[in-house]
Amino acid sequence: MLHIVDHGVLSGVCLHISSQLGHCFLPVTQQILRVNKTQQTKMEYEWKPDEQGLQQILQLLKESQSPDTSTQRTVQQKLEQLNQYPDFNNYLIFVLTKLKSEDEPTRSLSGLILKNNVKTHFHNFPNGVSDFIKNECLKNIGDTSPLIRATVGILITTIASKGELQNWPELLPKLCVLLDSEDYSTCEGAFGALQKICEDSAEILDSDILDRPLNIMIPKFLQFFKHSSPKIRSHAVACVNQFIISRTQALMLHIDSFIENLFALATDEEPEVRKNVCRALVMLLEVRMDRLLPHMHNIVEYMLLRTQDQDENVALEACEFWLTLAEQPVCKEVLCVHLSKLIPVLVNGMKYSEIDIILLKGDVEEDEAIPDSEQDIRPRFHRSRTVAQQHEADGIEEDDDDDDELDDDDTISDWNLRKCSAAALDVLANVFRDELLPHLLPLLKELLFHPEWVIKESGILVLGAIAEGCMQGMILYLPELIPHLVQCLSDKKALVRSITCWTLSRYAHWVVSQPPDTYLKPLMTELLKRILDGNKRVQEAACSAFATLEEEACTELVPYLGYILDTLVFAFSKYQHKNLLILYDAIGTLADSVGHHLNKPEYIEMLMPPLIQKWNQLKDEDKDLFPLLECLSSVATALQSGFLPYCEPVYQRCVNLVQKTLAQAMLHNAQPDQYEVPDKDFMIVALDLLSGLAEGLGGSIEQLVARSNILTLMYQCMQDKMPEVRQSSFALLGDLTKACFQHVKPCIADFMPILGTNLNPELISVCNNATWAIGEISIQMGAEMQPYIAMVLHQLVEIINRPNTPKTLLENTAITIGRLGYVCPQEVAPMLQQFIRPWCTSLRNIRDNEEKDSAFRGICTMISANPGGVVQDFIFFCDAVASWVSPKDDLRDMFCKILHGFKNQVGDENWKRFSDQFPLPLKERLAAYYGV
């Protein structure tokens, strides 16, 4: 039986054409589709097709189902011509609804072509045509063929979503009346259309524009939960489900009756009904936990059963329940008594199904020579550069990079039971922590050493899934498990090797914390072999895992750099398209991790030729430039002077990319019909690579800047509508300010007002980079910064006092305020009292560095100018001073002077009372370092 899976996908029908044919269809010779003047007034009743025209259109519909692409192209062209005739669409609805002698796929195709036309041109349809189509739809919603009913339903919802719910007032009442029809086809067709309307137009249905039809529709839907037909029951639940998340008033009034009806359907024999019941309960968990709590024990028991449902779609919906429940505060209390049953169910769901293995070509061990098809390659999105401070704990804070999430087999990137079970175990491990282990360890022992590869593979996935939540409890077992996993890296099954790469990356932090020869060296050796595996999935997993290991190990990798580069460079000659993109990432991460240690002639000679070769091969409009530019940016920053021989062509191309994109954007703004919107990611990535060059080469970039128009281009980028473009241009401004301020200085009067207007904390990264750039500029400008203080100071003080401001932004704001105070104390010191407390707390955790140094010099200078401003919060200043490990001598003198000055001012007695409030470590540190 043919059925519609989804709004535009007809399974079982050769319908790929509808998408290929685009929105228009069938042209014939011009004389056929003339419209009679007398016909146009009462089209809906009197329109009759011209027989010859009808035949030509049917012929075209038949041809459009041909697999031959040149035939399809011809059809496409004819269709586009036909679209010029107003009553072409009448022919299409006529074939769909009246031409019962035709085969169903052809009639349905006619309807889908009409649907595409409605999407694109409905506002241009003459009134007669649109009325004729609407009437035909309503008359035929109960067609005896499920395929035709579904196509009519799609057509109705497409018209409705074009804003026509307001202009088609009889639609909803009519469909609701048809629900009561004795005829099954009519009831099912109307329900199918209503379900699609509820999905596509939920918001407008719950608004005053339509006089709130849901007040009638929802009680009506609830009546059908007990209907004798499973298809109708399923439609009814699906319709109501559309209104749970939005907490629609009309549903909330009937919430108890809704839940009661859901419980009644819990054991329905129809999988689609069970699936919709599970979906409803998952959503109710988020919005009406209060109503579910009294029944929670039974709901959990029910969901345990459904997570093991024979129908995988039902099992998947039920499995979402655990993911959602884990986010609720009651999770622990509700689930603790069920863990012994739940954990085995989730673990069991983590095995590959037979269909997964077929889809993943699990029996294909070597495929490295097979080129990738383009749809294998997921679109890449560049993440713009954000400037952050280094912390005591190491690394950069607040890196929201989730590269290690549970995406171990993204070729079936469809969400499936395996992924959902693994994600649920991951979040539950984060809720229950080590309390999960008594239920898991006995299972893990059995799985990890199982002779069947599918079961062993699922055990390795389980081990990876719990890594974050149960790390503390797992430490005991890791000395035994890590060597076992390293052995599994050479398993004969590619799917076992690839999952092992991922799981090991989840324990990389622990591996790196141990003596390097014990685990790091064997792990690295085996992972590098896997990077050169004969299987593409294993290459990909190994490359990603190695990037994670690089981030954790940082300079621990320096002794092995030659060996690592040998492998990564060899992979260049071996990898197909998709994995090359991941290889760039691994090389970029290596450069970030080992920094200047990469700047050795023998390493540069290995690494640069293949990168530059790729760089020369790629055209300016090729999106593969993104990962390559990101990679080169990291490499340039790491190599510093070592990058000089390569910098000129790279610099020039980046400037050209920015210039090209800006020019195209101007053309598009002037003539949007003539010119396409440019992809601004090219410009963003280029700006970020220029930042990397400026940071790596420092003053050596001066000549290149002098010979280019980069500052003019930056002035435009800093005013771009797209936040990411501004974000990257402010990062570049800061880096050029540090590298060659002589070229930036003439533009400061133009740049400063723009920086001032971008101090908007709603756009965190833009605001962060603008703030950082202002700080760098002030250090270079010195006292000449004075005219610009008023443009930025009030915003900065507001940001530092704002609740919930992210740490990176707070730190950069504090540093910039300190730097402004350092160069212009008279302007900034009067406001000291308004920012001193948050200023001190934001900077106490960052490492000693140049930026922290200049900021603290600024605060000391301001305190000397306005000592009264610090009196109330002096304890915070003391704490911030104590956070320094080794300040420069003259800065230490400044601290001493302020601390002793304060102590002398208040007298020994008061100082003692004051310092007795200090936590002991602070008291001891100040006494030891500053003698107070």
mmCIF file of C-alpha atoms in Angstrom, residues 523-741:
data_model
loop_
_atom_site.group_PDB
_atom_site.id
_atom_site.type_symbol
_atom_site.label_atom_id
_atom_site.label_comp_id
_atom_site.label_asym_id
_atom_site.label_seq_id
_atom_site.Cartn_x
_atom_site.Cartn_y
_atom_site.Cartn_z
ATOM 1 C CA LEU A 523 47.909 4.827 23.510
ATOM 2 C CA MET A 524 49.487 7.401 21.230
ATOM 3 C CA THR A 525 51.432 4.761 19.298
ATOM 4 C CA GLU A 526 48.285 2.702 18.641
ATOM 5 C CA LEU A 527 46.103 5.736 17.840
ATOM 6 C CA LEU A 528 48.634 6.928 15.263
ATOM 7 C CA LYS A 529 48.448 3.473 13.615
ATOM 8 C CA ARG A 530 44.658 3.812 13.521
ATOM 9 C CA ILE A 531 44.959 7.230 11.869
ATOM 10 C CA LEU A 532 46.483 5.229 8.983
ATOM 11 C CA ASP A 533 43.857 2.441 9.215
ATOM 12 C CA GLY A 534 42.520 0.967 5.985
ATOM 13 C CA ASN A 535 38.960 1.799 7.048
ATOM 14 C CA LYS A 536 37.640 5.351 6.654
ATOM 15 C CA ARG A 537 35.399 5.271 9.729
ATOM 16 C CA VAL A 538 38.363 4.184 11.869
ATOM 17 C CA GLN A 539 40.562 6.915 10.356
ATOM 18 C CA GLU A 540 37.919 9.480 11.254
ATOM 19 C CA ALA A 541 37.431 8.209 14.819
ATOM 20 C CA ALA A 542 41.189 7.997 15.390
ATOM 21 C CA CYS A 543 41.793 11.510 14.070
ATOM 22 C CA SER A 544 39.075 12.963 16.313
ATOM 23 C CA ALA A 545 40.306 11.006 19.321
ATOM 24 C CA PHE A 546 43.859 12.133 18.662
ATOM 25 C CA ALA A 547 42.719 15.780 18.564
ATOM 26 C CA THR A 548 41.146 15.282 22.023
ATOM 27 C CA LEU A 549 44.347 13.655 23.277
ATOM 28 C CA GLU A 550 46.366 16.612 21.925
ATOM 29 C CA GLU A 551 44.174 19.082 23.827
ATOM 30 C CA GLU A 552 44.679 17.154 27.063
ATOM 31 C CA ALA A 553 48.389 16.341 26.655
ATOM 32 C CA CYS A 554 49.613 19.722 25.305
ATOM 33 C CA THR A 555 53.408 19.906 25.655
ATOM 34 C CA GLU A 556 53.612 16.278 26.899
ATOM 35 C CA LEU A 557 53.573 15.465 23.162
ATOM 36 C CA VAL A 558 56.713 17.462 22.349
ATOM 37 C CA PRO A 559 59.124 14.466 22.632
ATOM 38 C CA TYR A 560 57.046 12.581 20.047
ATOM 39 C CA LEU A 561 56.464 15.440 17.578
ATOM 40 C CA GLY A 562 58.550 13.948 14.749
ATOM 41 C CA TYR A 563 56.673 10.656 14.938
ATOM 42 C CA ILE A 564 53.272 12.393 15.153
ATOM 43 C CA LEU A 565 53.978 14.660 12.159
ATOM 44 C CA ASP A 566 55.238 11.698 10.126
ATOM 45 C CA THR A 567 51.861 10.029 10.593
ATOM 46 C CA LEU A 568 49.695 13.099 10.033
ATOM 47 C CA VAL A 569 51.593 14.106 6.885
ATOM 48 C CA PHE A 570 51.412 10.549 5.517
ATOM 49 C CA ALA A 571 47.626 10.641 6.092
ATOM 50 C CA PHE A 572 47.453 13.577 3.634
ATOM 51 C CA SER A 573 48.348 11.271 0.767
ATOM 52 C CA LYS A 574 45.981 8.556 1.978
ATOM 53 C CA TYR A 575 42.746 10.284 3.013
ATOM 54 C CA GLN A 576 39.601 10.808 0.980
ATOM 55 C CA HIS A 577 37.742 14.129 1.042
ATOM 56 C CA LYS A 578 35.737 13.853 4.280
ATOM 57 C CA ASN A 579 38.590 12.674 6.492
ATOM 58 C CA LEU A 580 40.957 15.299 5.096
ATOM 59 C CA LEU A 581 38.758 17.907 6.757
ATOM 60 C CA ILE A 582 39.129 16.124 10.113
ATOM 61 C CA LEU A 583 42.882 15.798 9.547
ATOM 62 C CA TYR A 584 43.174 19.597 9.235
ATOM 63 C CA ASP A 585 41.531 19.837 12.633
ATOM 64 C CA ALA A 586 43.984 17.353 14.182
ATOM 65 C CA ILE A 587 46.941 19.337 12.788
ATOM 66 C CA GLY A 588 45.502 22.665 13.961
ATOM 67 C CA THR A 589 44.879 21.249 17.436
ATOM 68 C CA LEU A 590 48.427 19.890 17.546
ATOM 69 C CA ALA A 591 49.766 23.368 16.745
ATOM 70 C CA ASP A 592 47.563 24.923 19.474
ATOM 71 C CA SER A 593 48.744 22.297 21.961
ATOM 72 C CA VAL A 594 52.517 22.371 21.436
ATOM 73 C CA GLY A 595 52.830 26.017 20.338
ATOM 74 C CA HIS A 596 56.350 27.282 19.563
ATOM 75 C CA HIS A 597 57.822 23.771 19.974
ATOM 76 C CA LEU A 598 56.601 23.212 16.407
ATOM 77 C CA ASN A 599 58.954 25.942 15.152
ATOM 78 C CA LYS A 600 61.867 23.704 14.147
ATOM 79 C CA PRO A 601 63.149 23.563 10.540
ATOM 80 C CA GLU A 602 62.698 19.771 10.255
ATOM 81 C CA TYR A 603 59.055 19.972 11.453
ATOM 82 C CA ILE A 604 58.265 22.925 9.200
ATOM 83 C CA GLU A 605 59.694 21.079 6.185
ATOM 84 C CA MET A 606 57.445 18.104 6.901
ATOM 85 C CA LEU A 607 54.254 19.974 7.629
ATOM 86 C CA MET A 608 54.110 23.025 5.391
ATOM 87 C CA PRO A 609 54.496 21.583 1.856
ATOM 88 C CA PRO A 610 51.324 19.401 1.966
ATOM 89 C CA LEU A 611 49.310 22.228 3.589
ATOM 90 C CA ILE A 612 50.449 24.782 1.008
ATOM 91 C CA GLN A 613 49.826 22.280 -1.809
ATOM 92 C CA LYS A 614 46.190 21.919 -0.660
ATOM 93 C CA TRP A 615 45.958 25.688 -0.236
ATOM 94 C CA ASN A 616 47.020 26.188 -3.862
ATOM 95 C CA GLN A 617 44.624 23.521 -5.151
ATOM 96 C CA LEU A 618 41.510 25.024 -3.558
ATOM 97 C CA LYS A 619 39.511 27.716 -5.335
ATOM 98 C CA ASP A 620 38.344 30.824 -3.481
ATOM 99 C CA GLU A 621 34.741 29.609 -3.442
ATOM 100 C CA ASP A 622 35.518 26.111 -2.130
ATOM 101 C CA LYS A 623 34.187 25.573 1.393
ATOM 102 C CA ASP A 624 37.070 23.202 2.135
ATOM 103 C CA LEU A 625 39.014 26.427 2.651
ATOM 104 C CA PHE A 626 37.300 26.846 6.038
ATOM 105 C CA PRO A 627 38.979 23.967 7.874
ATOM 106 C CA LEU A 628 42.249 24.561 6.018
ATOM 107 C CA LEU A 629 42.279 28.262 6.961
ATOM 108 C CA GLU A 630 41.464 27.401 10.584
ATOM 109 C CA CYS A 631 44.302 24.898 10.563
ATOM 110 C CA LEU A 632 46.766 27.386 9.020
ATOM 111 C CA SER A 633 45.715 30.007 11.562
ATOM 112 C CA SER A 634 46.773 27.694 14.424
ATOM 113 C CA VAL A 635 49.946 26.690 12.584
ATOM 114 C CA ALA A 636 50.938 30.331 11.890
ATOM 115 C CA THR A 637 50.395 31.268 15.543
ATOM 116 C CA ALA A 638 52.528 28.302 16.672
ATOM 117 C CA LEU A 639 55.341 28.657 14.119
ATOM 118 C CA GLN A 640 55.760 32.401 14.682
ATOM 119 C CA SER A 641 58.828 33.444 12.629
ATOM 120 C CA GLY A 642 58.912 29.940 11.122
ATOM 121 C CA PHE A 643 55.833 30.864 9.088
ATOM 122 C CA LEU A 644 57.518 33.875 7.440
ATOM 123 C CA PRO A 645 58.468 32.115 4.174
ATOM 124 C CA TYR A 646 54.774 31.249 3.608
ATOM 125 C CA CYS A 647 53.067 34.335 4.901
ATOM 126 C CA GLU A 648 52.898 36.640 1.885
ATOM 127 C CA PRO A 649 50.673 34.545 -0.445
ATOM 128 C CA VAL A 650 48.540 33.467 2.540
ATOM 129 C CA TYR A 651 48.112 37.063 3.741
ATOM 130 C CA GLN A 652 47.281 38.298 0.237
ATOM 131 C CA ARG A 653 44.666 35.633 -0.371
ATOM 132 C CA CYS A 654 42.951 36.358 2.959
ATOM 133 C CA VAL A 655 42.734 40.064 2.132
ATOM 134 C CA ASN A 656 41.307 39.152 -1.292
ATOM 135 C CA LEU A 657 38.693 36.859 0.277
ATOM 136 C CA VAL A 658 37.544 39.681 2.570
ATOM 137 C CA GLN A 659 37.482 42.167 -0.309
ATOM 138 C CA LYS A 660 35.567 39.797 -2.618
ATOM 139 C CA THR A 661 32.937 39.011 0.027
ATOM 140 C CA LEU A 662 32.398 42.698 0.880
ATOM 141 C CA ALA A 663 32.081 43.592 -2.824
ATOM 142 C CA GLN A 664 29.532 40.813 -3.369
ATOM 143 C CA ALA A 665 27.564 41.916 -0.306
ATOM 144 C CA MET A 666 27.402 45.477 -1.689
ATOM 145 C CA LEU A 667 26.164 44.217 -5.062
ATOM 146 C CA HIS A 668 23.529 42.080 -3.349
ATOM 147 C CA ASN A 669 22.335 44.992 -1.184
ATOM 148 C CA ALA A 670 22.043 47.241 -4.243
ATOM 149 C CA GLN A 671 20.342 44.640 -6.492
ATOM 150 C CA PRO A 672 19.061 41.681 -4.464
ATOM 151 C CA ASP A 673 17.327 40.154 -7.510
ATOM 152 C CA GLN A 674 20.496 40.173 -9.612
ATOM 153 C CA TYR A 675 23.120 39.077 -7.096
ATOM 154 C CA GLU A 676 23.172 36.264 -4.549
ATOM 155 C CA VAL A 677 23.869 36.766 -0.860
ATOM 156 C CA PRO A 678 27.569 36.006 -0.337
ATOM 157 C CA ASP A 679 28.642 33.326 2.127
ATOM 158 C CA LYS A 680 30.230 35.510 4.791
ATOM 159 C CA ASP A 681 31.952 32.531 6.395
ATOM 160 C CA PHE A 682 34.724 33.014 3.804
ATOM 161 C CA MET A 683 35.349 36.503 5.135
ATOM 162 C CA ILE A 684 35.139 35.423 8.788
ATOM 163 C CA VAL A 685 37.635 32.582 8.325
ATOM 164 C CA ALA A 686 39.985 34.908 6.417
ATOM 165 C CA LEU A 687 39.840 37.548 9.172
ATOM 166 C CA ASP A 688 40.618 34.844 11.739
ATOM 167 C CA LEU A 689 43.616 33.596 9.762
ATOM 168 C CA LEU A 690 44.878 37.189 9.492
ATOM 169 C CA SER A 691 44.574 37.335 13.305
ATOM 170 C CA GLY A 692 46.612 34.142 13.551
ATOM 171 C CA LEU A 693 49.278 35.647 11.259
ATOM 172 C CA ALA A 694 49.400 38.892 13.271
ATOM 173 C CA GLU A 695 49.664 36.952 16.530
ATOM 174 C CA GLY A 696 52.317 34.562 15.199
ATOM 175 C CA LEU A 697 54.451 36.984 13.186
ATOM 176 C CA GLY A 698 54.093 40.055 15.423
ATOM 177 C CA GLY A 699 56.030 43.016 14.005
ATOM 178 C CA SER A 700 57.071 41.001 10.924
ATOM 179 C CA ILE A 701 53.565 41.493 9.509
ATOM 180 C CA GLU A 702 54.114 45.261 9.342
ATOM 181 C CA GLN A 703 55.290 45.335 5.701
ATOM 182 C CA LEU A 704 52.292 43.282 4.531
ATOM 183 C CA VAL A 705 49.851 45.577 6.343
ATOM 184 C CA ALA A 706 51.581 48.656 4.898
ATOM 185 C CA ARG A 707 51.139 47.339 1.344
ATOM 186 C CA SER A 708 47.456 46.369 1.664
ATOM 187 C CA ASN A 709 44.087 48.028 2.259
ATOM 188 C CA ILE A 710 43.239 45.768 5.213
ATOM 189 C CA LEU A 711 42.372 48.659 7.558
ATOM 190 C CA THR A 712 39.805 50.071 5.114
ATOM 191 C CA LEU A 713 38.297 46.592 4.773
ATOM 192 C CA MET A 714 38.254 46.150 8.569
ATOM 193 C CA TYR A 715 36.391 49.453 8.930
ATOM 194 C CA GLN A 716 33.626 47.947 6.766
ATOM 195 C CA CYS A 717 33.708 44.563 8.535
ATOM 196 C CA MET A 718 33.409 46.239 11.943
ATOM 197 C CA GLN A 719 30.053 47.636 10.805
ATOM 198 C CA ASP A 720 28.726 44.480 9.180
ATOM 199 C CA LYS A 721 25.193 43.377 10.101
ATOM 200 C CA MET A 722 26.401 39.856 10.915
ATOM 201 C CA PRO A 723 27.692 39.603 14.508
ATOM 202 C CA GLU A 724 30.310 36.935 13.680
ATOM 203 C CA VAL A 725 31.933 39.257 11.111
ATOM 204 C CA ARG A 726 32.201 42.029 13.710
ATOM 205 C CA GLN A 727 33.489 39.558 16.287
ATOM 206 C CA SER A 728 36.350 38.420 14.030
ATOM 207 C CA SER A 729 37.194 41.957 12.881
ATOM 208 C CA PHE A 730 37.560 43.140 16.502
ATOM 209 C CA ALA A 731 39.873 40.189 17.234
ATOM 210 C CA LEU A 732 41.984 41.188 14.228
ATOM 211 C CA LEU A 733 41.960 44.830 15.331
ATOM 212 C CA GLY A 734 43.391 43.803 18.728
ATOM 213 C CA ASP A 735 46.049 41.590 17.134
ATOM 214 C CA LEU A 736 47.122 44.283 14.633
ATOM 215 C CA THR A 737 47.215 46.823 17.469
ATOM 216 C CA LYS A 738 49.754 44.592 19.224
ATOM 217 C CA ALA A 739 51.716 43.791 16.044
ATOM 218 C CA CYS A 740 51.966 47.112 14.158
ATOM 219 C CA PHE A 741 50.142 49.940 15.899
#
